[in-house]
CSV table of C-alpha atoms and ligand atoms in Angstrom, one decimal:
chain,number,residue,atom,x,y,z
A,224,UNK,CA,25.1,-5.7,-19.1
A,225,UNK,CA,24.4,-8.5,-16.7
A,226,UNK,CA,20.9,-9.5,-16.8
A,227,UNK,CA,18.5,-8.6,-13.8
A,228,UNK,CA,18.6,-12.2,-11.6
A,229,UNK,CA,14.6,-13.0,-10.4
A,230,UNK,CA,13.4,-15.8,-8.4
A,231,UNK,CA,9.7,-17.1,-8.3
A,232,UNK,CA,8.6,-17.8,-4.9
A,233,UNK,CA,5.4,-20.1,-5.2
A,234,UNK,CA,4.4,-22.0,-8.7
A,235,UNK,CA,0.5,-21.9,-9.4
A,236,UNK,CA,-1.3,-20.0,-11.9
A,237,UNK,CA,0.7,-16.9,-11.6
A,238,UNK,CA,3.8,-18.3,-10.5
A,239,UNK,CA,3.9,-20.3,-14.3
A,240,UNK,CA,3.2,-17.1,-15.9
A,241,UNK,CA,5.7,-15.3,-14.3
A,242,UNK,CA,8.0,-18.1,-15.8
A,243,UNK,CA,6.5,-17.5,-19.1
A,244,UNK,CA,7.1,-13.7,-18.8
A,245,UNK,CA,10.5,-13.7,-18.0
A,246,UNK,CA,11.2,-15.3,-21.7
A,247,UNK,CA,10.5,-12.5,-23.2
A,248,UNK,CA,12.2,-10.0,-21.4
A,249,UNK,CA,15.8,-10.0,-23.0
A,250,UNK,CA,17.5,-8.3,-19.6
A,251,UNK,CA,16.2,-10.8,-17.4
A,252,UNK,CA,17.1,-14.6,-16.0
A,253,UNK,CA,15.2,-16.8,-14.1
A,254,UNK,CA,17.7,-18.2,-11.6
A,255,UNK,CA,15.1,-20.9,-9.5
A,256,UNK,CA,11.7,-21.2,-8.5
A,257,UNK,CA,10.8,-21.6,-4.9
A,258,UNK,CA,8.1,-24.1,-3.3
A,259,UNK,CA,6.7,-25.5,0.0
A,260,UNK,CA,6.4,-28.8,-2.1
A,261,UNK,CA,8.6,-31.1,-3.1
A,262,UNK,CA,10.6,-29.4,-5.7
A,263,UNK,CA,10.8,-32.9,-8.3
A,264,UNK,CA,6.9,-32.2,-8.0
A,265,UNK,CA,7.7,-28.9,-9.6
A,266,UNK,CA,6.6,-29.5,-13.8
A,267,UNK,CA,9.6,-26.6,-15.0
A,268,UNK,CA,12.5,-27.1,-17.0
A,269,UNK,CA,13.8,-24.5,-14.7
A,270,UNK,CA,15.5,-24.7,-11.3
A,271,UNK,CA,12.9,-25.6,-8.8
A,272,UNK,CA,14.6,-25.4,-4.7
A,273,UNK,CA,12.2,-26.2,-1.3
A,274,UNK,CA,11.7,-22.8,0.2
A,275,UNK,CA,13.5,-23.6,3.2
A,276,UNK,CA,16.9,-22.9,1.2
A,277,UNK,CA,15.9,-19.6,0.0
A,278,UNK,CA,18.6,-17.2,2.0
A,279,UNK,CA,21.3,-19.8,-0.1
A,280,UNK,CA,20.7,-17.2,-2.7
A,281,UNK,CA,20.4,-13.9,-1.1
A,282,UNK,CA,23.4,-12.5,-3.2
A,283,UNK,CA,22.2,-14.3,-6.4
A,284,UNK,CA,18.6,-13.2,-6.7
A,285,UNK,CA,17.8,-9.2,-7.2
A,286,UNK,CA,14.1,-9.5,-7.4
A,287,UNK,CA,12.1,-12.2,-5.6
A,288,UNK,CA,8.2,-12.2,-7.4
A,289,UNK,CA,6.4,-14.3,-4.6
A,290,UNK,CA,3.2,-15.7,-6.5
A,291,UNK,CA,1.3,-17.3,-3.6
A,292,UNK,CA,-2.4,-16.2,-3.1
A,293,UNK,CA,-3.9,-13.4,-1.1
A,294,UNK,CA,-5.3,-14.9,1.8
A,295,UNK,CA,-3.0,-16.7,3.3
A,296,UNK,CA,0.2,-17.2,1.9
A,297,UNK,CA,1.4,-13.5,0.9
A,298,UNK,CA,0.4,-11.8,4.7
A,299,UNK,CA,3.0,-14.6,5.5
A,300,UNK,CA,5.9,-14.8,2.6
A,301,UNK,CA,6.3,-11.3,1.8
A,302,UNK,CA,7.2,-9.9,5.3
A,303,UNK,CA,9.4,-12.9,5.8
A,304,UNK,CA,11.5,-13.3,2.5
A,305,UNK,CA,11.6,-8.9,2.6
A,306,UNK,CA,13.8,-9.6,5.3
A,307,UNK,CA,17.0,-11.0,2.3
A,308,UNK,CA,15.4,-10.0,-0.9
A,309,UNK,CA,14.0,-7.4,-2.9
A,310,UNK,CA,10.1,-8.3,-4.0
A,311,UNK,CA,6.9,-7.8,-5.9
A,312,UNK,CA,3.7,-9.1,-5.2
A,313,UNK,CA,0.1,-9.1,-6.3
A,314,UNK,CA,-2.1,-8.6,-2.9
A,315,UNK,CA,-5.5,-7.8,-3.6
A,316,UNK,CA,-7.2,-8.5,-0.6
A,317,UNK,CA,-8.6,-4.2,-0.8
A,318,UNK,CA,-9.3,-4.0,2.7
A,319,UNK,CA,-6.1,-5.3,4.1
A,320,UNK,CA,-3.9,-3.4,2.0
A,321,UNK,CA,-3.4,-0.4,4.4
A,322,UNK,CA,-2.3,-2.7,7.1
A,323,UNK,CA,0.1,-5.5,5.0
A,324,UNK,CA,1.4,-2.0,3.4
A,325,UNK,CA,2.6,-1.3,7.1
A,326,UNK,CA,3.8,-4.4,8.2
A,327,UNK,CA,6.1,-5.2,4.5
A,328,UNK,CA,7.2,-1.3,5.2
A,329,UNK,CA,8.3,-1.9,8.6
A,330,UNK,CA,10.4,-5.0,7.4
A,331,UNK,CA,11.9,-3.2,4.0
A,332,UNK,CA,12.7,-0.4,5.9
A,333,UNK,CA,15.3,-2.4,8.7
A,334,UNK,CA,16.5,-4.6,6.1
A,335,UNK,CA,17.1,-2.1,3.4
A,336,UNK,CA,15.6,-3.6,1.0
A,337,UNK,CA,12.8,-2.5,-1.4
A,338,UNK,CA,9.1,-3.7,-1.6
A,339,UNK,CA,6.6,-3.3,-4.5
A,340,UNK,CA,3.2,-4.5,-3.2
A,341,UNK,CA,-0.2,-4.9,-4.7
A,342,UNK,CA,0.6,-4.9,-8.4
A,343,UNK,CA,-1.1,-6.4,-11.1
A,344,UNK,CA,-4.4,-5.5,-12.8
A,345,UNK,CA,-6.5,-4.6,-10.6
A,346,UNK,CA,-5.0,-3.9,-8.2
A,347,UNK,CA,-2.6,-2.4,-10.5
A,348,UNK,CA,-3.0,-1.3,-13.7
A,349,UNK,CA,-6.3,0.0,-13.0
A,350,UNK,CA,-5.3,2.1,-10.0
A,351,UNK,CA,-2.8,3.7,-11.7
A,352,UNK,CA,-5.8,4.6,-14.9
A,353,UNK,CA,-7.9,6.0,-12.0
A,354,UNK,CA,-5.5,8.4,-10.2
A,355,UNK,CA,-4.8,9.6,-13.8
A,356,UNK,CA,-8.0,9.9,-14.5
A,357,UNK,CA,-8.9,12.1,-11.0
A,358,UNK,CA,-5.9,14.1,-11.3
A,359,UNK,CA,-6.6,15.2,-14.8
A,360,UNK,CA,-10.5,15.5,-14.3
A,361,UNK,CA,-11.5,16.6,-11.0
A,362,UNK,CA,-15.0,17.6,-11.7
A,363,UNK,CA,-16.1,13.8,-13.0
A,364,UNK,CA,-17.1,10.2,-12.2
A,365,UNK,CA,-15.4,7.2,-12.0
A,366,UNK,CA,-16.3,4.1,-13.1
A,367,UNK,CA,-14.7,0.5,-12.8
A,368,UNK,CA,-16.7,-2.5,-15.0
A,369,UNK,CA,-15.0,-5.6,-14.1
A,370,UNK,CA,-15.2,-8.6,-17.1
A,371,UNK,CA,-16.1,-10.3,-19.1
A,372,UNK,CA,-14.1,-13.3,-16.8
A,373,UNK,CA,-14.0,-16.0,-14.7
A,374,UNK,CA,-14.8,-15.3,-11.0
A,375,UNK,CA,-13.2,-17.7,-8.9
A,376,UNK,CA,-15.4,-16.7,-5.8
A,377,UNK,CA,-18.6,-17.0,-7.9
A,378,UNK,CA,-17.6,-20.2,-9.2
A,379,UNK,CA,-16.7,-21.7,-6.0
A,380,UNK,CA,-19.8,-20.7,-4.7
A,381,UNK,CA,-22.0,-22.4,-7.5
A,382,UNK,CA,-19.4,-25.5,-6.8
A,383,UNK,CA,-20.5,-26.0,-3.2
A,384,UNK,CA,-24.8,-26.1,-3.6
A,385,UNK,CA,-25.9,-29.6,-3.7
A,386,UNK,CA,-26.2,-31.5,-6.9
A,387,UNK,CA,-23.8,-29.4,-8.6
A,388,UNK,CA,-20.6,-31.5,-9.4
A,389,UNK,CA,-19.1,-28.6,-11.3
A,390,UNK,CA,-19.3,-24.9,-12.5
A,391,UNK,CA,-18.1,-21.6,-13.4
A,392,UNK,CA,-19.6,-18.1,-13.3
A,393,UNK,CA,-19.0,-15.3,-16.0
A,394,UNK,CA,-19.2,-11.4,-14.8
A,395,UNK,CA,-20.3,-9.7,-17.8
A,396,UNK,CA,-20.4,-5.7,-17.6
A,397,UNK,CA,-24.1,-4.7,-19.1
A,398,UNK,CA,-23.7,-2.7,-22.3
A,399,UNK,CA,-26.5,-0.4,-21.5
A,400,UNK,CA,-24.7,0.9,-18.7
A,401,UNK,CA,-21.2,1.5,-20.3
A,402,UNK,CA,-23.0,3.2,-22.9
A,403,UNK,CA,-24.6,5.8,-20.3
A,404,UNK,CA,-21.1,6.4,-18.9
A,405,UNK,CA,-19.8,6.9,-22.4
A,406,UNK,CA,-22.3,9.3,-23.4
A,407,UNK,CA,-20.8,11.4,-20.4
A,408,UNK,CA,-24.3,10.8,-18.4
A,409,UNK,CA,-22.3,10.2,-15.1
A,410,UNK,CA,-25.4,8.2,-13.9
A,411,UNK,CA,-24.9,6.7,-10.0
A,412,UNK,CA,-25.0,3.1,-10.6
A,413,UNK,CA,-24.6,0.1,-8.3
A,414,UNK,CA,-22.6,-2.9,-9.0
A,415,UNK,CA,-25.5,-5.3,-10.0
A,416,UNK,CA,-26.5,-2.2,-12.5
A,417,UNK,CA,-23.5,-2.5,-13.8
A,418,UNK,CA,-22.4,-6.5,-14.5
A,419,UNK,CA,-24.4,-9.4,-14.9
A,420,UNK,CA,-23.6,-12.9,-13.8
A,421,UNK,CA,-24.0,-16.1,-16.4
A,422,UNK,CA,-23.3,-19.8,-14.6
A,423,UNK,CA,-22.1,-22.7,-16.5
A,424,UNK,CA,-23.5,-25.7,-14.6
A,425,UNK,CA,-22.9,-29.5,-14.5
A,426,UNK,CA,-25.8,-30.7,-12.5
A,427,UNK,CA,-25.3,-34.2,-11.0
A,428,UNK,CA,-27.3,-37.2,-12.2
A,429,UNK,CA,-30.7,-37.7,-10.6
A,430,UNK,CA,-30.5,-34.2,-9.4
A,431,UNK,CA,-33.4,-31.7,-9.5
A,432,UNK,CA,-32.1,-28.9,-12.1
A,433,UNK,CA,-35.0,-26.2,-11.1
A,434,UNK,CA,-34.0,-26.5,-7.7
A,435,UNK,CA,-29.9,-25.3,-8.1
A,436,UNK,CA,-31.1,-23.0,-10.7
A,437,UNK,CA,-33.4,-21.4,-8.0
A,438,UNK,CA,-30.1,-22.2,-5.3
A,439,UNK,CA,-28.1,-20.3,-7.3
A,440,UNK,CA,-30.5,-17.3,-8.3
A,441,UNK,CA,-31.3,-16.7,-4.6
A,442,UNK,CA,-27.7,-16.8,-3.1
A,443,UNK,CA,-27.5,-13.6,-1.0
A,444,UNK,CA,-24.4,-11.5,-1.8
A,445,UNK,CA,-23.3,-13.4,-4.6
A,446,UNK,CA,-26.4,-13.6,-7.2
A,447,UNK,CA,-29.6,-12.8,-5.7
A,448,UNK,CA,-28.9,-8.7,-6.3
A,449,UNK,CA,-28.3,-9.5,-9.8
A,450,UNK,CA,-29.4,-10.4,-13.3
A,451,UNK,CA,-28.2,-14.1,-13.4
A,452,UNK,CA,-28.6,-16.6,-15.9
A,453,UNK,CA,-28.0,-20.8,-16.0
A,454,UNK,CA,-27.2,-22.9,-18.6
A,455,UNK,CA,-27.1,-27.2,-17.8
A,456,UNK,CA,-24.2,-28.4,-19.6
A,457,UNK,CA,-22.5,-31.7,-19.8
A,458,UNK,CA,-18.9,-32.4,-18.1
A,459,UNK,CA,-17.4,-32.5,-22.0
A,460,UNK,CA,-18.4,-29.6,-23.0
A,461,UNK,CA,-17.1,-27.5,-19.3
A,462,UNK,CA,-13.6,-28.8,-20.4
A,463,UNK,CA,-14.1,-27.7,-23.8
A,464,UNK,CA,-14.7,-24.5,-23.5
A,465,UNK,CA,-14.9,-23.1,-19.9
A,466,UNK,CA,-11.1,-24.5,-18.8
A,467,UNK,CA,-9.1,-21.1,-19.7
A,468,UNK,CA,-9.2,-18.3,-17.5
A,469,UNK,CA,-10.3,-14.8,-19.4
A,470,UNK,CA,-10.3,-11.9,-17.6
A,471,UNK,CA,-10.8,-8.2,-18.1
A,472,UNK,CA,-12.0,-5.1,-17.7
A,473,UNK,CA,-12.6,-0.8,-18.1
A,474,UNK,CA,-11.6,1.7,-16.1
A,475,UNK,CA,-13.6,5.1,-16.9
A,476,UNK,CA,-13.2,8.6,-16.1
A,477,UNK,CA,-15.8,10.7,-16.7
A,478,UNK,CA,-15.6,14.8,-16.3
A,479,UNK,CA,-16.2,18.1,-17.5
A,480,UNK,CA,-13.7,21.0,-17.8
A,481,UNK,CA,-14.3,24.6,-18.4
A,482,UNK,CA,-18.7,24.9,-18.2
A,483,UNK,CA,-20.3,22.0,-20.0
A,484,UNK,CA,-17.4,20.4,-22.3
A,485,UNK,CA,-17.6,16.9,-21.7
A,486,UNK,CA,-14.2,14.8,-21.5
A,487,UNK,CA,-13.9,10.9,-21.2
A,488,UNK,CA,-10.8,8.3,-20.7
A,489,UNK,CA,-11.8,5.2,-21.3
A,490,UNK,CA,-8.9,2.3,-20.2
A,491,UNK,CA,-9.8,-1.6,-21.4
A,492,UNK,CA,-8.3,-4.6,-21.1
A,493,UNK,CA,-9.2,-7.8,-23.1
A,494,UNK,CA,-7.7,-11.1,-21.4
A,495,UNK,CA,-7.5,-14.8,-22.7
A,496,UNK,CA,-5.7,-15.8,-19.2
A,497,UNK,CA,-5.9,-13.5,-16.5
A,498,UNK,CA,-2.6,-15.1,-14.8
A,499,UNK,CA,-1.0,-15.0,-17.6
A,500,UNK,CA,-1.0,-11.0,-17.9
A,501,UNK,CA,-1.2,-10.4,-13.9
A,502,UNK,CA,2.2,-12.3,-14.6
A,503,UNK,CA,3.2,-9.9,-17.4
A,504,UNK,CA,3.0,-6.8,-15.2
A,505,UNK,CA,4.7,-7.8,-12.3
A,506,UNK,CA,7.7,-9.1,-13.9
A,507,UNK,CA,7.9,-5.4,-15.8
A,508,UNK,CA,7.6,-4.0,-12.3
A,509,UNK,CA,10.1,-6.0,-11.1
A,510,UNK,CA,12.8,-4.3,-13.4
A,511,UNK,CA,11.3,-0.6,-12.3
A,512,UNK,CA,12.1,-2.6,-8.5
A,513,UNK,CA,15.3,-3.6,-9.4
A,514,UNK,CA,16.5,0.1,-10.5
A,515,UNK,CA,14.9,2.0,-7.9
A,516,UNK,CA,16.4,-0.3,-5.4
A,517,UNK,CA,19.9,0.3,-7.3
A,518,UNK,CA,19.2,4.3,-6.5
A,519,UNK,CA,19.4,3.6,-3.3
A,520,UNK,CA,15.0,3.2,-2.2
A,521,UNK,CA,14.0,1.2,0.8
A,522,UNK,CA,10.7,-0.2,2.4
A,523,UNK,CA,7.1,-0.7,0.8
A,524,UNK,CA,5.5,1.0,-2.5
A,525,UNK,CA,3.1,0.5,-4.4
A,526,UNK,CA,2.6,1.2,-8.6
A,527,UNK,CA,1.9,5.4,-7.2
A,528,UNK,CA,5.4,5.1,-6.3
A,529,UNK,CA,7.0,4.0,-9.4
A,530,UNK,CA,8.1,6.1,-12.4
A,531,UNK,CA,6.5,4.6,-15.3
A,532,UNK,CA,9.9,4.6,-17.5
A,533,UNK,CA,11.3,2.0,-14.4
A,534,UNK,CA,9.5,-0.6,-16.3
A,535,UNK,CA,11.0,-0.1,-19.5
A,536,UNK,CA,14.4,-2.1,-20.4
A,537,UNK,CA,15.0,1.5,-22.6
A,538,UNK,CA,17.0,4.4,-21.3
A,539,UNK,CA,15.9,7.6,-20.3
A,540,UNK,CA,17.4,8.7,-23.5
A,541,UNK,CA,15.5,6.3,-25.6
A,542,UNK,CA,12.4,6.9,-24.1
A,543,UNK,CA,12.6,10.4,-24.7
A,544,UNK,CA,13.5,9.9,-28.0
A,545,UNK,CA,10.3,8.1,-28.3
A,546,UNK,CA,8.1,10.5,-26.4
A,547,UNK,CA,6.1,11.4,-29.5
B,782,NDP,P1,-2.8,-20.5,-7.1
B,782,NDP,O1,-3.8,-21.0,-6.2
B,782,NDP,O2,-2.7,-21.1,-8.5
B,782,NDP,O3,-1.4,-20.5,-6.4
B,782,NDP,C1,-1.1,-20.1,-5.1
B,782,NDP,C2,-0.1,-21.0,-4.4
B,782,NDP,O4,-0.6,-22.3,-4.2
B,782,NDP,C3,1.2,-21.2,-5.3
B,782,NDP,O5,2.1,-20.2,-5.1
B,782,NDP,C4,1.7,-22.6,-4.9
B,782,NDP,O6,2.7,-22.4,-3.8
B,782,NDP,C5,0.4,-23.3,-4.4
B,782,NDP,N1,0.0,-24.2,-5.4
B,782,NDP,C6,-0.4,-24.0,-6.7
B,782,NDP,N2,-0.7,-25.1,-7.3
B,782,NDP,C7,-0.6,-26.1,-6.4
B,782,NDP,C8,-0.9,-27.5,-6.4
B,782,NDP,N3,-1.2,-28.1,-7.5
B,782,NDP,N4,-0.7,-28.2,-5.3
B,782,NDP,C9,-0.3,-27.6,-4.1
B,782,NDP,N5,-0.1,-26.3,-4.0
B,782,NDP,C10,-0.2,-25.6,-5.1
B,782,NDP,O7,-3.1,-18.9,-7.2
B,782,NDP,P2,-2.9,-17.9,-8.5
B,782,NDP,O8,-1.5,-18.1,-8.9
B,782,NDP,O9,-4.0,-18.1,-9.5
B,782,NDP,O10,-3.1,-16.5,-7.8
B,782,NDP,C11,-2.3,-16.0,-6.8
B,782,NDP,C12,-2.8,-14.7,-6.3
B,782,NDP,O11,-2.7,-13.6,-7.2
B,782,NDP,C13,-4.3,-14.7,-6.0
B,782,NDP,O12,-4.5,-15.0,-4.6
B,782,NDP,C14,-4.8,-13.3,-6.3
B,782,NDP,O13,-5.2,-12.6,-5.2
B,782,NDP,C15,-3.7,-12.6,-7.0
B,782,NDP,N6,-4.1,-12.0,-8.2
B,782,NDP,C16,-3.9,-10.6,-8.3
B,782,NDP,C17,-4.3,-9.9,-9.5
B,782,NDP,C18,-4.1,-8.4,-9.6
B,782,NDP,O14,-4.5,-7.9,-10.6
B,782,NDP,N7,-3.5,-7.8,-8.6
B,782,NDP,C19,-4.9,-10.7,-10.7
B,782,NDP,C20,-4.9,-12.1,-10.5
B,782,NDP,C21,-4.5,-12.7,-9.3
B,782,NDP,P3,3.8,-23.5,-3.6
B,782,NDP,O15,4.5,-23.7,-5.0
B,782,NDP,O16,4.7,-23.0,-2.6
B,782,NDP,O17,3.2,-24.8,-3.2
């Protein structure tokens, strides 16, 4: 069996885990990574090509997973390199989902070629736990607590007040509240009942700590709805122990079948690097990609549209060997 051929298109955070990923999934081969940059500023052992030669290896690559962030870059890579190559991609921007859906769908669909967009965690793993989780219980709550992790918004945000020369902010989900939805309460609760924020800070010399403590604690939309604590610390001690990139979360589903019988799924994730998994998951979609594109699939989908033995490397036969 010839092993499924994937490129990388874009090497940051995600792009380096997809690298990491693909080592230790037997069936698979990572044939080059693709930049804007220079590729001899690429740090890989692998094959690193400008991103301007990319159709040189439309009938080498099966599954292109483009790694470049939400904003900008994937609105503008995915449509384009959908055109040659089958692809995965981790779009999260929620409220422009509907509309890249469309346009990636649009593109797929003349090309004949096969799409799989907005996977990861959330969105991802976490959809998939709470369509499970309505379909099953219909009478019921849902719930998503986010953390505890890094938010790179938050961060940023603490990063641009003045006297601050650097930071990072923690979203921790408050136990009390995950407790309530535990006990099957259902409560209605709003997103600062449900996470606190805690800041890391490295304050600048000379610089007036009550005064970006207060900065911070009043920031509209970002801290000011919510329980937020500051701690000072020094430049040494950021780099120590605030450099990795945890991440994590719950997805609940809260219901009740029959008259009163309470029922509860309760979905977790525990992250030391958040890229490092996001990574994880979309190179085990891009097998499931691979496959359904073999069967003959075209245009956009998202992780609804997948069957959940795609991502396996085991047969159908193994799998239901296994189903107990
Ligand atoms: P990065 O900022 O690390 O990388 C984005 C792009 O920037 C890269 O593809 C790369 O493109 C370029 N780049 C990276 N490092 C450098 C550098 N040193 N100098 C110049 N350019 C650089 O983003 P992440 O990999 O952390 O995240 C990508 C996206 O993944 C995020 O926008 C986020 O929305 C999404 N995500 C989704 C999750 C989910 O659960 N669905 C979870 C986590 C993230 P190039 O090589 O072409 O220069």
């Amino acid at each position: 069996n010839n092993p499924i051929k994937i490129g990388i298109v874009g090497y940051g955070n995600l792009g380096k885990g997809v690298e990491l990923a693909i080592r230790q999934n037997k069936d698979m081969e990572l044939v080059a990574i693709f930049t804007r940059r220079d590729p001899k500023e690429i740090d890989t052992t692998a094959k690193a090509v400008h991103i301007d030669k990319i159709t040189d290896y439309r009938n080498i690559v099966d599954v292109m997973i483009i790694c470049g962030g939400s904003s900008t870059d994937l609105p503008q890579q995915v449509p384009y390199i959908a055109q040659w190559f089958n692809t995965v991609d981790s779009f999260d921007t929620h409220a422009k989902i509907p509309e890249f859906f469309s346009t990636v769908n649009k593109v797929a669909k003349e090309h004949h070629t096969l799409s799989l967009i907005s996977t990861g965690w959330d969105p991802g793993l976490f959809s998939m736990l709470r369509v499970l989780g309505e379909s099953i219980l219909p009478q019921g709550e849902t719930y998503t607590f986010w953390g505890k992790g890094l938010s790179q918004g938050h961060s940023d945000a603490i990063r641009r007040i003045e006297g601050v020369k650097a930071g990072v902010q923690y979203t921790i989900p408050i136990e009390t509240a995950l407790e309530r939805v535990r006990q099957g309460e259902n409560p209605v609760l709003t997103t600062a009942e449900k996470h606190e924020r805690v800041c890391y800070v490295v304050a600048q010399e000379g610089s007036d700590k009550s005064v970006i403590e207060n900065s911070i604690k009043t920031m509209p939309n970002y801290f000011a709805d919510y329980n937020t604590t500051v701690h000072f610390i020094s430049e040494e001690e950021l780099k120590a122990n605030h450099s990795a990139m945890p991440h994590g979360g719950k997805v609940f589903r809260s219901g009740l079948t029959g008259e009163q019988t309470k029922q509860n799924i309760e979905f977790g994730l525990t992250l030391e690097s958040n890229p490092e998994f996001t990574a994880s998951v979309l190179v085990a979609f891009s097998r499931a990609v691979y496959k359904q594109a073999k069967q003959g699939h075209t245009g956009a989908v998202t992780v609804f549209d997948i069957p959940l033995g795609a991502l396996s490397p085991k047969s159908a036969e193994e799998l239901r060997a296994n189903l107990l």
